[in-house]
Tab-separated table of N, CA and C in Angstrom:
chain	number	residue	atom	x	y	z
A	255	MET	N	-6.052	22.910	-33.701
A	255	MET	CA	-6.075	21.427	-33.641
A	255	MET	C	-5.917	20.952	-32.197
A	256	HIS	N	-6.729	20.031	-31.797
A	256	HIS	CA	-6.759	19.550	-30.470
A	256	HIS	C	-5.832	18.318	-30.349
A	257	SER	N	-5.095	18.324	-29.292
A	257	SER	CA	-4.218	17.148	-29.022
A	257	SER	C	-4.836	16.267	-27.950
A	258	ILE	N	-5.150	15.061	-28.281
A	258	ILE	CA	-5.838	14.215	-27.342
A	258	ILE	C	-4.949	13.868	-26.081
A	259	PRO	N	-3.675	13.610	-26.236
A	259	PRO	CA	-2.920	13.298	-25.060
A	259	PRO	C	-2.801	14.490	-24.087
A	260	LEU	N	-2.713	15.728	-24.647
A	260	LEU	CA	-2.702	16.949	-23.768
A	260	LEU	C	-4.044	17.148	-23.110
A	261	GLN	N	-5.117	16.848	-23.830
A	261	GLN	CA	-6.513	16.963	-23.189
A	261	GLN	C	-6.645	15.928	-22.070
A	262	ALA	N	-6.128	14.727	-22.324
A	262	ALA	CA	-6.196	13.725	-21.286
A	262	ALA	C	-5.344	14.112	-20.049
A	263	LEU	N	-4.216	14.692	-20.310
A	263	LEU	CA	-3.418	15.193	-19.212
A	263	LEU	C	-4.067	16.327	-18.373
A	264	ALA	N	-4.735	17.180	-19.114
A	264	ALA	CA	-5.501	18.297	-18.488
A	264	ALA	C	-6.631	17.668	-17.626
A	265	GLY	N	-7.318	16.590	-18.214
A	265	GLY	CA	-8.423	15.983	-17.386
A	265	GLY	C	-7.830	15.283	-16.193
A	266	PHE	N	-6.655	14.651	-16.337
A	266	PHE	CA	-5.988	14.041	-15.161
A	266	PHE	C	-5.806	15.058	-14.055
A	267	PHE	N	-5.271	16.265	-14.453
A	267	PHE	CA	-5.010	17.308	-13.414
A	267	PHE	C	-6.264	17.769	-12.781
A	268	VAL	N	-7.343	17.870	-13.553
A	268	VAL	CA	-8.591	18.285	-12.979
A	268	VAL	C	-9.145	17.290	-12.010
A	269	ILE	N	-9.052	15.960	-12.353
A	269	ILE	CA	-9.568	14.930	-11.448
A	269	ILE	C	-8.696	14.843	-10.197
A	270	ILE	N	-7.344	14.911	-10.315
A	270	ILE	CA	-6.543	14.871	-9.217
A	270	ILE	C	-6.736	16.081	-8.277
A	271	GLY	N	-6.979	17.241	-8.854
A	271	GLY	CA	-7.280	18.387	-8.073
A	271	GLY	C	-8.555	18.251	-7.265
A	272	LEU	N	-9.607	17.648	-7.889
A	272	LEU	CA	-10.884	17.461	-7.158
A	272	LEU	C	-10.682	16.431	-6.083
A	273	VAL	N	-9.943	15.363	-6.324
A	273	VAL	CA	-9.708	14.373	-5.327
A	273	VAL	C	-8.962	14.953	-4.112
A	274	LEU	N	-7.840	15.681	-4.385
A	274	LEU	CA	-7.161	16.329	-3.222
A	274	LEU	C	-7.998	17.260	-2.467
A	275	PHE	N	-8.819	18.006	-3.163
A	275	PHE	CA	-9.767	18.915	-2.421
A	275	PHE	C	-10.764	18.229	-1.556
A	276	LEU	N	-11.245	17.140	-2.104
A	276	LEU	CA	-12.298	16.331	-1.287
A	276	LEU	C	-11.671	15.645	-0.170
A	277	VAL	N	-10.440	15.071	-0.346
A	277	VAL	CA	-9.723	14.401	0.708
A	277	VAL	C	-9.444	15.314	1.856
A	278	ALA	N	-9.190	16.556	1.595
A	278	ALA	CA	-8.876	17.546	2.647
A	278	ALA	C	-10.017	17.761	3.589
A	279	PHE	N	-11.188	17.486	3.195
A	279	PHE	CA	-12.427	17.657	4.009
A	279	PHE	C	-12.779	16.437	4.848
A	280	LYS	N	-12.055	15.318	4.673
A	280	LYS	CA	-12.356	14.082	5.407
A	280	LYS	C	-11.845	14.239	6.852
A	281	GLN	N	-12.739	14.018	7.817
A	281	GLN	CA	-12.411	14.211	9.252
A	281	GLN	C	-11.986	12.859	9.776
A	282	PRO	N	-10.972	12.823	10.616
A	282	PRO	CA	-10.479	11.544	11.208
A	282	PRO	C	-11.521	11.180	12.327
A	283	SER	N	-11.650	9.854	12.406
A	283	SER	CA	-12.656	9.387	13.478
A	283	SER	C	-11.952	9.479	14.853
A	284	SER	N	-12.705	9.888	15.801
A	284	SER	CA	-12.184	9.985	17.147
A	284	SER	C	-12.662	8.785	17.987
A	285	ALA	N	-11.788	8.171	18.751
A	285	ALA	CA	-12.184	7.042	19.614
A	285	ALA	C	-13.053	7.445	20.768
A	286	GLY	N	-12.576	8.429	21.576
A	286	GLY	CA	-13.321	8.836	22.735
A	286	GLY	C	-13.940	10.152	22.543
A	287	GLY	N	-15.271	10.212	22.427
A	287	GLY	CA	-15.937	11.517	22.239
A	287	GLY	C	-16.254	12.301	23.496
A	288	SER	N	-16.285	11.650	24.639
A	288	SER	CA	-16.688	12.275	25.877
A	288	SER	C	-15.548	12.787	26.670
A	289	THR	N	-14.314	12.301	26.369
A	289	THR	CA	-13.194	12.679	27.133
A	289	THR	C	-12.634	14.086	26.762
A	290	PRO	N	-12.158	14.863	27.667
A	290	PRO	CA	-11.643	16.138	27.188
A	290	PRO	C	-10.297	15.996	26.441
A	291	ALA	N	-10.020	16.874	25.551
A	291	ALA	CA	-8.871	16.792	24.698
A	291	ALA	C	-7.611	17.157	25.474
A	292	LYS	N	-6.548	16.429	25.239
A	292	LYS	CA	-5.270	16.861	25.923
A	292	LYS	C	-4.472	17.774	25.028
A	293	LYS	N	-3.411	18.329	25.616
A	293	LYS	CA	-2.665	19.267	24.767
A	293	LYS	C	-2.095	18.627	23.535
A	294	LYS	N	-1.619	17.427	23.653
A	294	LYS	CA	-1.015	16.758	22.515
A	294	LYS	C	-2.048	16.570	21.356
A	295	GLU	N	-3.293	16.167	21.809
A	295	GLU	CA	-4.377	15.971	20.771
A	295	GLU	C	-4.747	17.275	20.158
A	296	LEU	N	-4.794	18.378	20.971
A	296	LEU	CA	-5.095	19.756	20.452
A	296	LEU	C	-4.010	20.162	19.435
A	297	ARG	N	-2.739	19.871	19.685
A	297	ARG	CA	-1.712	20.179	18.744
A	297	ARG	C	-1.800	19.411	17.525
A	298	GLU	N	-2.144	18.145	17.583
A	298	GLU	CA	-2.325	17.312	16.386
A	298	GLU	C	-3.526	17.816	15.589
A	299	GLN	N	-4.570	18.182	16.227
A	299	GLN	CA	-5.714	18.763	15.549
A	299	GLN	C	-5.371	20.071	14.744
A	300	SER	N	-4.552	20.854	15.369
A	300	SER	CA	-4.150	22.111	14.781
A	300	SER	C	-3.196	21.823	13.506
A	301	GLU	N	-2.335	20.864	13.668
A	301	GLU	CA	-1.470	20.456	12.620
A	301	GLU	C	-2.298	19.907	11.433
A	302	ARG	N	-3.314	19.067	11.744
A	302	ARG	CA	-4.166	18.474	10.728
A	302	ARG	C	-4.928	19.675	10.013
A	303	ARG	N	-5.307	20.676	10.760
A	303	ARG	CA	-6.084	21.773	10.032
A	303	ARG	C	-5.211	22.442	9.144
A	304	THR	N	-3.902	22.776	9.437
A	304	THR	CA	-2.969	23.454	8.566
A	304	THR	C	-2.675	22.589	7.383
A	305	GLU	N	-2.440	21.274	7.617
A	305	GLU	CA	-2.258	20.336	6.468
A	305	GLU	C	-3.392	20.274	5.584
A	306	SER	N	-4.606	20.310	6.134
A	306	SER	CA	-5.802	20.302	5.314
A	306	SER	C	-5.952	21.450	4.431
A	307	GLY	N	-5.525	22.615	4.996
A	307	GLY	CA	-5.526	23.808	4.158
A	307	GLY	C	-4.533	23.743	3.058
A	308	LYS	N	-3.378	23.200	3.346
A	308	LYS	CA	-2.449	23.086	2.274
A	308	LYS	C	-2.893	22.084	1.168
A	309	LEU	N	-3.635	21.055	1.539
A	309	LEU	CA	-4.133	20.084	0.561
A	309	LEU	C	-5.178	20.709	-0.263
A	310	ARG	N	-6.087	21.499	0.410
A	310	ARG	CA	-7.123	22.257	-0.376
A	310	ARG	C	-6.477	23.159	-1.404
A	311	LEU	N	-5.388	23.890	-0.947
A	311	LEU	CA	-4.676	24.781	-1.831
A	311	LEU	C	-4.103	23.999	-3.045
A	312	ALA	N	-3.436	22.889	-2.753
A	312	ALA	CA	-2.805	22.071	-3.781
A	312	ALA	C	-3.956	21.603	-4.717
A	313	GLY	N	-5.040	21.146	-4.220
A	313	GLY	CA	-6.095	20.636	-5.098
A	313	GLY	C	-6.668	21.675	-5.932
A	314	LEU	N	-6.788	22.883	-5.393
A	314	LEU	CA	-7.252	23.993	-6.160
A	314	LEU	C	-6.314	24.386	-7.265
A	315	LEU	N	-4.992	24.353	-6.977
A	315	LEU	CA	-3.966	24.770	-8.052
A	315	LEU	C	-3.963	23.655	-9.106
A	316	PHE	N	-4.103	22.467	-8.756
A	316	PHE	CA	-4.165	21.325	-9.744
A	316	PHE	C	-5.346	21.526	-10.666
A	317	PHE	N	-6.489	21.770	-10.047
A	317	PHE	CA	-7.767	21.895	-10.775
A	317	PHE	C	-7.622	23.105	-11.767
A	318	VAL	N	-7.165	24.242	-11.254
A	318	VAL	CA	-7.046	25.451	-12.117
A	318	VAL	C	-6.087	25.174	-13.269
A	319	PHE	N	-4.960	24.576	-12.955
A	319	PHE	CA	-3.972	24.284	-13.985
A	319	PHE	C	-4.558	23.334	-14.999
A	320	GLY	N	-5.290	22.293	-14.648
A	320	GLY	CA	-5.966	21.434	-15.605
A	320	GLY	C	-6.930	22.142	-16.489
A	321	VAL	N	-7.756	23.033	-15.899
A	321	VAL	CA	-8.778	23.785	-16.632
A	321	VAL	C	-8.095	24.716	-17.620
A	322	VAL	N	-7.057	25.445	-17.135
A	322	VAL	CA	-6.387	26.313	-17.998
A	322	VAL	C	-5.714	25.610	-19.226
A	323	MET	N	-5.070	24.459	-18.887
A	323	MET	CA	-4.462	23.620	-19.859
A	323	MET	C	-5.428	23.135	-20.863
A	324	PHE	N	-6.626	22.732	-20.343
A	324	PHE	CA	-7.682	22.179	-21.286
A	324	PHE	C	-8.097	23.262	-22.327
A	325	PHE	N	-8.227	24.517	-21.799
A	325	PHE	CA	-8.718	25.550	-22.744
A	325	PHE	C	-7.557	26.003	-23.701
A	326	LEU	N	-6.392	25.913	-23.242
A	326	LEU	CA	-5.238	26.319	-24.203
A	326	LEU	C	-4.953	25.323	-25.249
A	327	VAL	N	-5.256	24.108	-24.993
A	327	VAL	CA	-4.907	23.076	-25.977
A	327	VAL	C	-5.921	23.015	-27.100
């Protein structure tokens, strides 16, 4: 027997996982394209890359959890 609230919750996890995964690929707009990057800017870019990887992982985990939950219900 299928439970509609649990299926809705699983769908919610799938959607949130996809949104997190897609948000991780959004690139910030840079004001000056022709100026060389400073050390502070390079550090910030490196931190953004690691945070982006964490967001992608979280999105993937939410998506997988939602799919597994959907098939178990």
